[in-house]
Amino acid sequence: MIGDAAIGAGVHVLIVDDQRAARAGLTLMVDRAEDLTVVGEADNGQEAIDLLEAWAAAGRRLPDVVLMDIRMPVLNGIDATAAITRRHPGVQVLIMTTYDEDDYAFGALDAGAAGFLLKDTRTADLQRAIRAVADGDAVLTPRITAEMIRRRRSRSVITSRGQTQARSALESLSPREIDVAALVAQGLNNAEIAGRLTLQPDSVKKTVSRILTRLQLRDRIQIVVLWNHAGW
């Protein structure tokens, strides 16, 4: 079943979960904020993909953020995330998970998700996270950031040549871009980086975009990994 809510202004959100009660609860939490609007629901990953494809074909605005469950019938959240981020790179995916689903969350991050939230997240934290990823931030705890780095390193041993290449890539950045990349690597969001460097958040957002483009990286998580590969 796919439900379609009324279109509003601000950040548009699509909720994907096979539990109707979960979708209803998330909708209530999201819609409490005047700048956030739930514009649709899907009860599995394939329905979410089909809904986005139909909206795109009709020339309709796509949601800014998808709240994605992991364990669903027909198509799980990881495979759905990979398809959505590949076909619609402007749509950000936030994974909804529990503590015992870390492995699934890591798979979704590798698939292109912007981060993850625990299913018992408070309303205010959920709203902040949605705004953050809509603005280009990643939502990751320090524990998850460290674990992502550890796992990627274990899959690909960092040789001295690899470290040299990572450092060379970072050294191609301007001093300001290096400052921003360093703080991204520490897990800071755009607002926190702006405060640390006395910049406007929009300026930080543009700088992060330039770093991603210049280094041909997909997302902020890859900046974290590259920085740590360089050993800085």
mmCIF file of N, CA and C in Angstrom, residues 35-170:
data_model
loop_
_atom_site.group_PDB
_atom_site.id
_atom_site.type_symbol
_atom_site.label_atom_id
_atom_site.label_comp_id
_atom_site.label_asym_id
_atom_site.label_seq_id
_atom_site.Cartn_x
_atom_site.Cartn_y
_atom_site.Cartn_z
ATOM 1 N N ASP A 35 8.112 23.186 9.141
ATOM 2 C CA ASP A 35 8.923 23.189 7.928
ATOM 3 C C ASP A 35 9.134 21.794 7.348
ATOM 4 N N LEU A 36 8.528 20.763 7.968
ATOM 5 C CA LEU A 36 8.671 19.396 7.487
ATOM 6 C C LEU A 36 7.298 18.848 7.110
ATOM 7 N N THR A 37 7.230 18.158 5.961
ATOM 8 C CA THR A 37 5.952 17.625 5.490
ATOM 9 C C THR A 37 6.129 16.206 4.971
ATOM 10 N N VAL A 38 5.334 15.277 5.470
ATOM 11 C CA VAL A 38 5.307 13.922 4.924
ATOM 12 C C VAL A 38 4.452 13.947 3.661
ATOM 13 N N VAL A 39 5.054 13.611 2.535
ATOM 14 C CA VAL A 39 4.355 13.698 1.255
ATOM 15 C C VAL A 39 3.980 12.321 0.704
ATOM 16 N N GLY A 40 4.403 11.246 1.375
ATOM 17 C CA GLY A 40 4.040 9.931 0.893
ATOM 18 C C GLY A 40 4.503 8.840 1.830
ATOM 19 N N GLU A 41 3.941 7.658 1.659
ATOM 20 C CA GLU A 41 4.323 6.494 2.441
ATOM 21 C C GLU A 41 4.428 5.286 1.523
ATOM 22 N N ALA A 42 5.291 4.340 1.890
ATOM 23 C CA ALA A 42 5.403 3.073 1.173
ATOM 24 C C ALA A 42 5.669 1.980 2.197
ATOM 25 N N ASP A 43 5.152 0.762 1.947
ATOM 26 C CA ASP A 43 5.354 -0.284 2.941
ATOM 27 C C ASP A 43 6.434 -1.281 2.579
ATOM 28 N N ASN A 44 7.210 -0.993 1.522
ATOM 29 C CA ASN A 44 8.430 -1.764 1.254
ATOM 30 C C ASN A 44 9.300 -0.982 0.279
ATOM 31 N N GLY A 45 10.522 -1.442 0.100
ATOM 32 C CA GLY A 45 11.465 -0.706 -0.732
ATOM 33 C C GLY A 45 11.036 -0.586 -2.177
ATOM 34 N N GLN A 46 10.437 -1.631 -2.730
ATOM 35 C CA GLN A 46 10.030 -1.570 -4.131
ATOM 36 C C GLN A 46 8.917 -0.545 -4.341
ATOM 37 N N GLU A 47 7.978 -0.470 -3.415
ATOM 38 C CA GLU A 47 6.919 0.523 -3.537
ATOM 39 C C GLU A 47 7.489 1.939 -3.467
ATOM 40 N N ALA A 48 8.511 2.128 -2.646
ATOM 41 C CA ALA A 48 9.154 3.440 -2.560
ATOM 42 C C ALA A 48 9.796 3.806 -3.898
ATOM 43 N N ILE A 49 10.507 2.852 -4.501
ATOM 44 C CA ILE A 49 11.139 3.095 -5.805
ATOM 45 C C ILE A 49 10.085 3.400 -6.854
ATOM 46 N N ASP A 50 9.008 2.608 -6.877
ATOM 47 C CA ASP A 50 7.946 2.817 -7.864
ATOM 48 C C ASP A 50 7.291 4.184 -7.687
ATOM 49 N N LEU A 51 7.101 4.583 -6.444
ATOM 50 C CA LEU A 51 6.492 5.888 -6.174
ATOM 51 C C LEU A 51 7.379 7.022 -6.676
ATOM 52 N N LEU A 52 8.675 6.935 -6.392
ATOM 53 C CA LEU A 52 9.604 7.970 -6.855
ATOM 54 C C LEU A 52 9.672 8.012 -8.374
ATOM 55 N N GLU A 53 9.670 6.858 -9.012
ATOM 56 C CA GLU A 53 9.705 6.820 -10.474
ATOM 57 C C GLU A 53 8.452 7.462 -11.052
ATOM 58 N N ALA A 54 7.293 7.192 -10.459
ATOM 59 C CA ALA A 54 6.046 7.775 -10.942
ATOM 60 C C ALA A 54 6.053 9.283 -10.771
ATOM 61 N N TRP A 55 6.541 9.750 -9.630
ATOM 62 C CA TRP A 55 6.618 11.194 -9.410
ATOM 63 C C TRP A 55 7.585 11.848 -10.384
ATOM 64 N N ALA A 56 8.725 11.220 -10.601
ATOM 65 C CA ALA A 56 9.708 11.790 -11.535
ATOM 66 C C ALA A 56 9.135 11.851 -12.950
ATOM 67 N N ALA A 57 8.445 10.794 -13.374
ATOM 68 C CA ALA A 57 7.868 10.762 -14.715
ATOM 69 C C ALA A 57 6.803 11.843 -14.887
ATOM 70 N N ALA A 58 6.116 12.173 -13.794
ATOM 71 C CA ALA A 58 5.065 13.192 -13.854
ATOM 72 C C ALA A 58 5.620 14.602 -13.677
ATOM 73 N N GLY A 59 6.940 14.697 -13.486
ATOM 74 C CA GLY A 59 7.553 16.003 -13.287
ATOM 75 C C GLY A 59 7.261 16.597 -11.928
ATOM 76 N N ARG A 60 6.896 15.749 -10.993
ATOM 77 C CA ARG A 60 6.557 16.206 -9.647
ATOM 78 C C ARG A 60 7.818 16.287 -8.783
ATOM 79 N N ARG A 61 7.817 17.214 -7.856
ATOM 80 C CA ARG A 61 8.943 17.352 -6.938
ATOM 81 C C ARG A 61 9.135 16.068 -6.138
ATOM 82 N N LEU A 62 10.367 15.604 -6.086
ATOM 83 C CA LEU A 62 10.684 14.413 -5.307
ATOM 84 C C LEU A 62 10.922 14.793 -3.847
ATOM 85 N N PRO A 63 10.746 13.858 -2.928
ATOM 86 C CA PRO A 63 11.029 14.171 -1.519
ATOM 87 C C PRO A 63 12.497 14.498 -1.324
ATOM 88 N N ASP A 64 12.764 15.330 -0.351
ATOM 89 C CA ASP A 64 14.145 15.664 -0.016
ATOM 90 C C ASP A 64 14.791 14.551 0.791
ATOM 91 N N VAL A 65 13.999 13.900 1.629
ATOM 92 C CA VAL A 65 14.516 12.883 2.546
ATOM 93 C C VAL A 65 13.573 11.679 2.563
ATOM 94 N N VAL A 66 14.163 10.480 2.557
ATOM 95 C CA VAL A 66 13.410 9.239 2.739
ATOM 96 C C VAL A 66 13.801 8.640 4.083
ATOM 97 N N LEU A 67 12.821 8.378 4.939
ATOM 98 C CA LEU A 67 13.059 7.624 6.169
ATOM 99 C C LEU A 67 12.829 6.167 5.829
ATOM 100 N N MET A 68 13.891 5.353 5.880
ATOM 101 C CA MET A 68 13.869 3.998 5.329
ATOM 102 C C MET A 68 14.082 2.940 6.414
ATOM 103 N N ASP A 69 13.099 2.049 6.560
ATOM 104 C CA ASP A 69 13.273 0.876 7.408
ATOM 105 C C ASP A 69 14.238 -0.079 6.711
ATOM 106 N N ILE A 70 14.793 -1.035 7.428
ATOM 107 C CA ILE A 70 15.734 -1.982 6.838
ATOM 108 C C ILE A 70 15.063 -3.300 6.467
ATOM 109 N N ARG A 71 14.456 -3.951 7.454
ATOM 110 C CA ARG A 71 13.872 -5.267 7.218
ATOM 111 C C ARG A 71 12.436 -5.129 6.726
ATOM 112 N N MET A 72 12.240 -5.338 5.431
ATOM 113 C CA MET A 72 10.917 -5.237 4.819
ATOM 114 C C MET A 72 10.744 -6.341 3.788
ATOM 115 N N PRO A 73 9.505 -6.767 3.523
ATOM 116 C CA PRO A 73 9.274 -7.765 2.477
ATOM 117 C C PRO A 73 9.453 -7.145 1.092
ATOM 118 N N VAL A 74 9.500 -7.986 0.088
ATOM 119 C CA VAL A 74 9.602 -7.604 -1.326
ATOM 120 C C VAL A 74 10.982 -7.042 -1.646
ATOM 121 N N LEU A 75 11.345 -5.894 -1.035
ATOM 122 C CA LEU A 75 12.672 -5.304 -1.229
ATOM 123 C C LEU A 75 13.093 -4.630 0.065
ATOM 124 N N ASN A 76 14.258 -5.038 0.579
ATOM 125 C CA ASN A 76 14.719 -4.482 1.856
ATOM 126 C C ASN A 76 15.266 -3.071 1.704
ATOM 127 N N GLY A 77 15.534 -2.450 2.845
ATOM 128 C CA GLY A 77 15.967 -1.061 2.848
ATOM 129 C C GLY A 77 17.329 -0.819 2.239
ATOM 130 N N ILE A 78 18.225 -1.792 2.345
ATOM 131 C CA ILE A 78 19.565 -1.621 1.784
ATOM 132 C C ILE A 78 19.511 -1.577 0.260
ATOM 133 N N ASP A 79 18.847 -2.548 -0.338
ATOM 134 C CA ASP A 79 18.750 -2.580 -1.798
ATOM 135 C C ASP A 79 17.941 -1.397 -2.320
ATOM 136 N N ALA A 80 16.911 -1.014 -1.581
ATOM 137 C CA ALA A 80 16.118 0.146 -1.995
ATOM 138 C C ALA A 80 16.948 1.423 -1.934
ATOM 139 N N THR A 81 17.765 1.535 -0.896
ATOM 140 C CA THR A 81 18.631 2.712 -0.764
ATOM 141 C C THR A 81 19.600 2.815 -1.940
ATOM 142 N N ALA A 82 20.211 1.691 -2.300
ATOM 143 C CA ALA A 82 21.152 1.683 -3.420
ATOM 144 C C ALA A 82 20.469 2.134 -4.700
ATOM 145 N N ALA A 83 19.259 1.646 -4.941
ATOM 146 C CA ALA A 83 18.535 2.016 -6.167
ATOM 147 C C ALA A 83 18.135 3.487 -6.148
ATOM 148 N N ILE A 84 17.654 3.967 -5.014
ATOM 149 C CA ILE A 84 17.192 5.359 -4.927
ATOM 150 C C ILE A 84 18.345 6.333 -5.076
ATOM 151 N N THR A 85 19.447 6.102 -4.374
ATOM 152 C CA THR A 85 20.573 7.037 -4.450
ATOM 153 C C THR A 85 21.236 7.009 -5.830
ATOM 154 N N ARG A 86 21.138 5.876 -6.522
ATOM 155 C CA ARG A 86 21.685 5.794 -7.871
ATOM 156 C C ARG A 86 20.798 6.530 -8.886
ATOM 157 N N ARG A 87 19.501 6.332 -8.779
ATOM 158 C CA ARG A 87 18.574 6.915 -9.751
ATOM 159 C C ARG A 87 18.217 8.364 -9.435
ATOM 160 N N HIS A 88 18.204 8.695 -8.161
ATOM 161 C CA HIS A 88 17.775 10.036 -7.735
ATOM 162 C C HIS A 88 18.782 10.594 -6.729
ATOM 163 N N PRO A 89 19.952 11.021 -7.179
ATOM 164 C CA PRO A 89 21.014 11.442 -6.253
ATOM 165 C C PRO A 89 20.646 12.630 -5.380
ATOM 166 N N GLY A 90 19.624 13.374 -5.750
ATOM 167 C CA GLY A 90 19.213 14.506 -4.930
ATOM 168 C C GLY A 90 18.358 14.115 -3.741
ATOM 169 N N VAL A 91 17.935 12.860 -3.685
ATOM 170 C CA VAL A 91 17.110 12.366 -2.576
ATOM 171 C C VAL A 91 18.023 11.746 -1.517
ATOM 172 N N GLN A 92 17.915 12.226 -0.298
ATOM 173 C CA GLN A 92 18.736 11.713 0.798
ATOM 174 C C GLN A 92 17.979 10.630 1.559
ATOM 175 N N VAL A 93 18.667 9.572 1.948
ATOM 176 C CA VAL A 93 18.037 8.462 2.668
ATOM 177 C C VAL A 93 18.581 8.385 4.087
ATOM 178 N N LEU A 94 17.669 8.364 5.052
ATOM 179 C CA LEU A 94 18.011 8.148 6.454
ATOM 180 C C LEU A 94 17.495 6.774 6.857
ATOM 181 N N ILE A 95 18.382 5.923 7.320
ATOM 182 C CA ILE A 95 18.010 4.572 7.708
ATOM 183 C C ILE A 95 17.471 4.569 9.139
ATOM 184 N N MET A 96 16.345 3.884 9.346
ATOM 185 C CA MET A 96 15.785 3.701 10.677
ATOM 186 C C MET A 96 16.183 2.310 11.166
ATOM 187 N N THR A 97 16.875 2.240 12.287
ATOM 188 C CA THR A 97 17.451 0.972 12.714
ATOM 189 C C THR A 97 17.357 0.801 14.221
ATOM 190 N N THR A 98 17.719 -0.384 14.701
ATOM 191 C CA THR A 98 17.834 -0.651 16.123
ATOM 192 C C THR A 98 19.290 -1.002 16.411
ATOM 193 N N TYR A 99 19.664 -1.055 17.676
ATOM 194 C CA TYR A 99 21.056 -1.315 18.027
ATOM 195 C C TYR A 99 21.556 -2.638 17.469
ATOM 196 N N ASP A 100 20.658 -3.639 17.380
ATOM 197 C CA ASP A 100 21.111 -4.947 16.928
ATOM 198 C C ASP A 100 21.121 -5.083 15.414
ATOM 199 N N GLU A 101 20.940 -3.961 14.710
ATOM 200 C CA GLU A 101 20.939 -3.996 13.253
ATOM 201 C C GLU A 101 22.103 -3.206 12.659
ATOM 202 N N ASP A 102 23.182 -3.051 13.443
ATOM 203 C CA ASP A 102 24.318 -2.261 12.972
ATOM 204 C C ASP A 102 24.838 -2.742 11.622
ATOM 205 N N ASP A 103 24.957 -4.061 11.446
ATOM 206 C CA ASP A 103 25.484 -4.573 10.183
ATOM 207 C C ASP A 103 24.632 -4.129 9.009
ATOM 208 N N TYR A 104 23.321 -4.111 9.203
ATOM 209 C CA TYR A 104 22.438 -3.644 8.147
ATOM 210 C C TYR A 104 22.654 -2.152 7.888
ATOM 211 N N ALA A 105 22.816 -1.396 8.976
ATOM 212 C CA ALA A 105 23.021 0.044 8.832
ATOM 213 C C ALA A 105 24.289 0.334 8.043
ATOM 214 N N PHE A 106 25.366 -0.404 8.322
ATOM 215 C CA PHE A 106 26.610 -0.197 7.587
ATOM 216 C C PHE A 106 26.421 -0.509 6.109
ATOM 217 N N GLY A 107 25.658 -1.565 5.816
ATOM 218 C CA GLY A 107 25.388 -1.888 4.419
ATOM 219 C C GLY A 107 24.636 -0.781 3.723
ATOM 220 N N ALA A 108 23.702 -0.164 4.418
ATOM 221 C CA ALA A 108 22.939 0.926 3.832
ATOM 222 C C ALA A 108 23.804 2.165 3.612
ATOM 223 N N LEU A 109 24.725 2.421 4.538
ATOM 224 C CA LEU A 109 25.640 3.545 4.360
ATOM 225 C C LEU A 109 26.514 3.322 3.135
ATOM 226 N N ASP A 110 26.982 2.098 2.961
ATOM 227 C CA ASP A 110 27.756 1.775 1.762
ATOM 228 C C ASP A 110 26.915 1.945 0.505
ATOM 229 N N ALA A 111 25.602 1.742 0.635
ATOM 230 C CA ALA A 111 24.697 1.864 -0.508
ATOM 231 C C ALA A 111 24.372 3.313 -0.830
ATOM 232 N N GLY A 112 24.803 4.243 0.023
ATOM 233 C CA GLY A 112 24.602 5.652 -0.277
ATOM 234 C C GLY A 112 23.726 6.411 0.690
ATOM 235 N N ALA A 113 23.298 5.774 1.791
ATOM 236 C CA ALA A 113 22.473 6.476 2.769
ATOM 237 C C ALA A 113 23.252 7.613 3.412
ATOM 238 N N ALA A 114 22.529 8.645 3.816
ATOM 239 C CA ALA A 114 23.161 9.807 4.433
ATOM 240 C C ALA A 114 23.403 9.616 5.915
ATOM 241 N N GLY A 115 22.908 8.514 6.469
ATOM 242 C CA GLY A 115 23.119 8.263 7.878
ATOM 243 C C GLY A 115 22.038 7.356 8.416
ATOM 244 N N PHE A 116 21.951 7.261 9.729
ATOM 245 C CA PHE A 116 20.921 6.415 10.309
ATOM 246 C C PHE A 116 20.446 6.977 11.635
ATOM 247 N N LEU A 117 19.238 6.593 11.993
ATOM 248 C CA LEU A 117 18.634 6.972 13.258
ATOM 249 C C LEU A 117 18.149 5.720 13.963
ATOM 250 N N LEU A 118 18.209 5.725 15.279
ATOM 251 C CA LEU A 118 17.602 4.643 16.035
ATOM 252 C C LEU A 118 16.089 4.823 16.045
ATOM 253 N N LYS A 119 15.372 3.706 16.087
ATOM 254 C CA LYS A 119 13.915 3.774 16.000
ATOM 255 C C LYS A 119 13.270 4.416 17.228
ATOM 256 N N ASP A 120 14.014 4.527 18.329
ATOM 257 C CA ASP A 120 13.457 5.194 19.504
ATOM 258 C C ASP A 120 13.901 6.658 19.594
ATOM 259 N N THR A 121 14.321 7.205 18.453
ATOM 260 C CA THR A 121 14.750 8.610 18.408
ATOM 261 C C THR A 121 13.623 9.543 18.850
ATOM 262 N N ARG A 122 13.967 10.557 19.625
ATOM 263 C CA ARG A 122 12.983 11.533 20.075
ATOM 264 C C ARG A 122 12.555 12.432 18.917
ATOM 265 N N THR A 123 11.386 13.013 19.048
ATOM 266 C CA THR A 123 10.819 13.835 17.985
ATOM 267 C C THR A 123 11.763 14.962 17.559
ATOM 268 N N ALA A 124 12.303 15.688 18.524
ATOM 269 C CA ALA A 124 13.173 16.818 18.204
ATOM 270 C C ALA A 124 14.433 16.355 17.478
ATOM 271 N N ASP A 125 14.986 15.215 17.898
ATOM 272 C CA ASP A 125 16.189 14.689 17.255
ATOM 273 C C ASP A 125 15.890 14.218 15.838
ATOM 274 N N LEU A 126 14.731 13.594 15.640
ATOM 275 C CA LEU A 126 14.328 13.174 14.300
ATOM 276 C C LEU A 126 14.191 14.376 13.388
ATOM 277 N N GLN A 127 13.552 15.399 13.862
ATOM 278 C CA GLN A 127 13.355 16.598 13.039
ATOM 279 C C GLN A 127 14.684 17.256 12.685
ATOM 280 N N ARG A 128 15.596 17.327 13.659
ATOM 281 C CA ARG A 128 16.912 17.913 13.390
ATOM 282 C C ARG A 128 17.678 17.085 12.366
ATOM 283 N N ALA A 129 17.598 15.766 12.485
ATOM 284 C CA ALA A 129 18.310 14.893 11.555
ATOM 285 C C ALA A 129 17.782 15.050 10.136
ATOM 286 N N ILE A 130 16.483 15.142 9.989
ATOM 287 C CA ILE A 130 15.887 15.330 8.658
ATOM 288 C C ILE A 130 16.376 16.632 8.041
ATOM 289 N N ARG A 131 16.361 17.691 8.830
ATOM 290 C CA ARG A 131 16.837 18.978 8.317
ATOM 291 C C ARG A 131 18.315 18.896 7.947
ATOM 292 N N ALA A 132 19.090 18.199 8.764
ATOM 293 C CA ALA A 132 20.533 18.113 8.534
ATOM 294 C C ALA A 132 20.843 17.433 7.208
ATOM 295 N N VAL A 133 20.244 16.262 6.964
ATOM 296 C CA VAL A 133 20.568 15.555 5.721
ATOM 297 C C VAL A 133 19.984 16.266 4.511
ATOM 298 N N ALA A 134 18.848 16.946 4.692
ATOM 299 C CA ALA A 134 18.294 17.728 3.590
ATOM 300 C C ALA A 134 19.242 18.856 3.203
ATOM 301 N N ASP A 135 20.026 19.317 4.195
ATOM 302 C CA ASP A 135 20.984 20.403 3.967
ATOM 303 C C ASP A 135 22.359 19.896 3.560
ATOM 304 N N GLY A 136 22.486 18.566 3.357
ATOM 305 C CA GLY A 136 23.749 18.016 2.875
ATOM 306 C C GLY A 136 24.647 17.425 3.926
ATOM 307 N N ASP A 137 24.197 17.403 5.184
ATOM 308 C CA ASP A 137 24.996 16.801 6.246
ATOM 309 C C ASP A 137 24.803 15.287 6.284
ATOM 310 N N ALA A 138 25.688 14.607 6.985
ATOM 311 C CA ALA A 138 25.501 13.197 7.291
ATOM 312 C C ALA A 138 25.115 13.079 8.757
ATOM 313 N N VAL A 139 24.310 12.079 9.083
ATOM 314 C CA VAL A 139 23.905 11.857 10.467
ATOM 315 C C VAL A 139 24.536 10.560 10.940
ATOM 316 N N LEU A 140 25.681 10.697 11.631
ATOM 317 C CA LEU A 140 26.424 9.537 12.116
ATOM 318 C C LEU A 140 26.952 9.835 13.508
ATOM 319 N N THR A 141 26.870 8.862 14.393
ATOM 320 C CA THR A 141 27.482 9.021 15.705
ATOM 321 C C THR A 141 28.980 8.772 15.582
ATOM 322 N N PRO A 142 29.783 9.298 16.514
ATOM 323 C CA PRO A 142 31.228 9.017 16.475
ATOM 324 C C PRO A 142 31.531 7.524 16.467
ATOM 325 N N ARG A 143 30.732 6.728 17.191
ATOM 326 C CA ARG A 143 30.967 5.278 17.228
ATOM 327 C C ARG A 143 30.802 4.675 15.837
ATOM 328 N N ILE A 144 29.764 5.080 15.122
ATOM 329 C CA ILE A 144 29.517 4.535 13.791
ATOM 330 C C ILE A 144 30.579 5.022 12.809
ATOM 331 N N THR A 145 30.987 6.287 12.937
ATOM 332 C CA THR A 145 32.044 6.806 12.064
ATOM 333 C C THR A 145 33.325 5.990 12.227
ATOM 334 N N ALA A 146 33.714 5.749 13.480
ATOM 335 C CA ALA A 146 34.933 4.970 13.744
ATOM 336 C C ALA A 146 34.806 3.551 13.204
ATOM 337 N N GLU A 147 33.632 2.956 13.374
ATOM 338 C CA GLU A 147 33.437 1.589 12.923
ATOM 339 C C GLU A 147 33.442 1.499 11.396
ATOM 340 N N MET A 148 32.867 2.517 10.736
ATOM 341 C CA MET A 148 32.899 2.548 9.273
ATOM 342 C C MET A 148 34.339 2.562 8.774
ATOM 343 N N ILE A 149 35.153 3.391 9.392
ATOM 344 C CA ILE A 149 36.561 3.481 8.990
ATOM 345 C C ILE A 149 37.262 2.151 9.218
ATOM 346 N N ARG A 150 37.029 1.544 10.395
ATOM 347 C CA ARG A 150 37.675 0.279 10.707
ATOM 348 C C ARG A 150 37.293 -0.801 9.699
ATOM 349 N N ARG A 151 36.027 -0.873 9.366
ATOM 350 C CA ARG A 151 35.572 -1.915 8.452
ATOM 351 C C ARG A 151 36.110 -1.702 7.044
ATOM 352 N N ARG A 152 36.153 -0.460 6.603
ATOM 353 C CA ARG A 152 36.661 -0.208 5.257
ATOM 354 C C ARG A 152 38.155 -0.480 5.190
ATOM 355 N N ARG A 153 38.848 -0.174 6.284
ATOM 356 C CA ARG A 153 40.276 -0.480 6.307
ATOM 357 C C ARG A 153 40.512 -1.990 6.277
ATOM 358 N N SER A 154 39.662 -2.734 6.984
ATOM 359 C CA SER A 154 39.847 -4.182 7.025
ATOM 360 C C SER A 154 39.580 -4.817 5.668
ATOM 361 N N ARG A 155 38.734 -4.191 4.863
ATOM 362 C CA ARG A 155 38.455 -4.738 3.536
ATOM 363 C C ARG A 155 39.555 -4.389 2.546
ATOM 364 N N SER A 156 40.273 -3.302 2.826
ATOM 365 C CA SER A 156 41.313 -2.872 1.897
ATOM 366 C C SER A 156 42.493 -2.335 2.701
ATOM 367 N N VAL A 157 43.495 -3.156 2.894
ATOM 368 C CA VAL A 157 44.648 -2.778 3.714
ATOM 369 C C VAL A 157 45.305 -1.529 3.129
ATOM 370 N N ILE A 158 45.589 -0.587 3.990
ATOM 371 C CA ILE A 158 46.171 0.675 3.528
ATOM 372 C C ILE A 158 47.677 0.503 3.382
ATOM 373 N N THR A 159 48.149 0.507 2.175
ATOM 374 C CA THR A 159 49.579 0.427 1.920
ATOM 375 C C THR A 159 50.175 1.825 1.985
ATOM 376 N N SER A 160 51.494 1.894 2.005
ATOM 377 C CA SER A 160 52.138 3.209 2.012
ATOM 378 C C SER A 160 51.780 3.975 0.748
ATOM 379 N N ARG A 161 51.622 3.238 -0.373
ATOM 380 C CA ARG A 161 51.223 3.901 -1.621
ATOM 381 C C ARG A 161 49.818 4.484 -1.496
ATOM 382 N N GLY A 162 48.916 3.707 -0.866
ATOM 383 C CA GLY A 162 47.551 4.190 -0.687
ATOM 384 C C GLY A 162 47.517 5.421 0.201
ATOM 385 N N GLN A 163 48.327 5.438 1.235
ATOM 386 C CA GLN A 163 48.393 6.595 2.113
ATOM 387 C C GLN A 163 48.939 7.804 1.358
ATOM 388 N N THR A 164 49.943 7.578 0.537
ATOM 389 C CA THR A 164 50.510 8.670 -0.256
ATOM 390 C C THR A 164 49.482 9.241 -1.215
ATOM 391 N N GLN A 165 48.693 8.370 -1.837
ATOM 392 C CA GLN A 165 47.665 8.827 -2.774
ATOM 393 C C GLN A 165 46.589 9.625 -2.050
ATOM 394 N N ALA A 166 46.220 9.172 -0.860
ATOM 395 C CA ALA A 166 45.206 9.893 -0.096
ATOM 396 C C ALA A 166 45.709 11.274 0.296
ATOM 397 N N ARG A 167 46.970 11.338 0.744
ATOM 398 C CA ARG A 167 47.536 12.637 1.117
ATOM 399 C C ARG A 167 47.652 13.556 -0.091
ATOM 400 N N SER A 168 48.046 12.989 -1.232
ATOM 401 C CA SER A 168 48.168 13.789 -2.446
ATOM 402 C C SER A 168 46.820 14.384 -2.838
ATOM 403 N N ALA A 169 45.766 13.590 -2.712
ATOM 404 C CA ALA A 169 44.427 14.078 -3.047
ATOM 405 C C ALA A 169 44.038 15.232 -2.132
ATOM 406 N N LEU A 170 44.273 15.072 -0.841
ATOM 407 C CA LEU A 170 43.908 16.122 0.101
ATOM 408 C C LEU A 170 44.760 17.367 -0.084
#
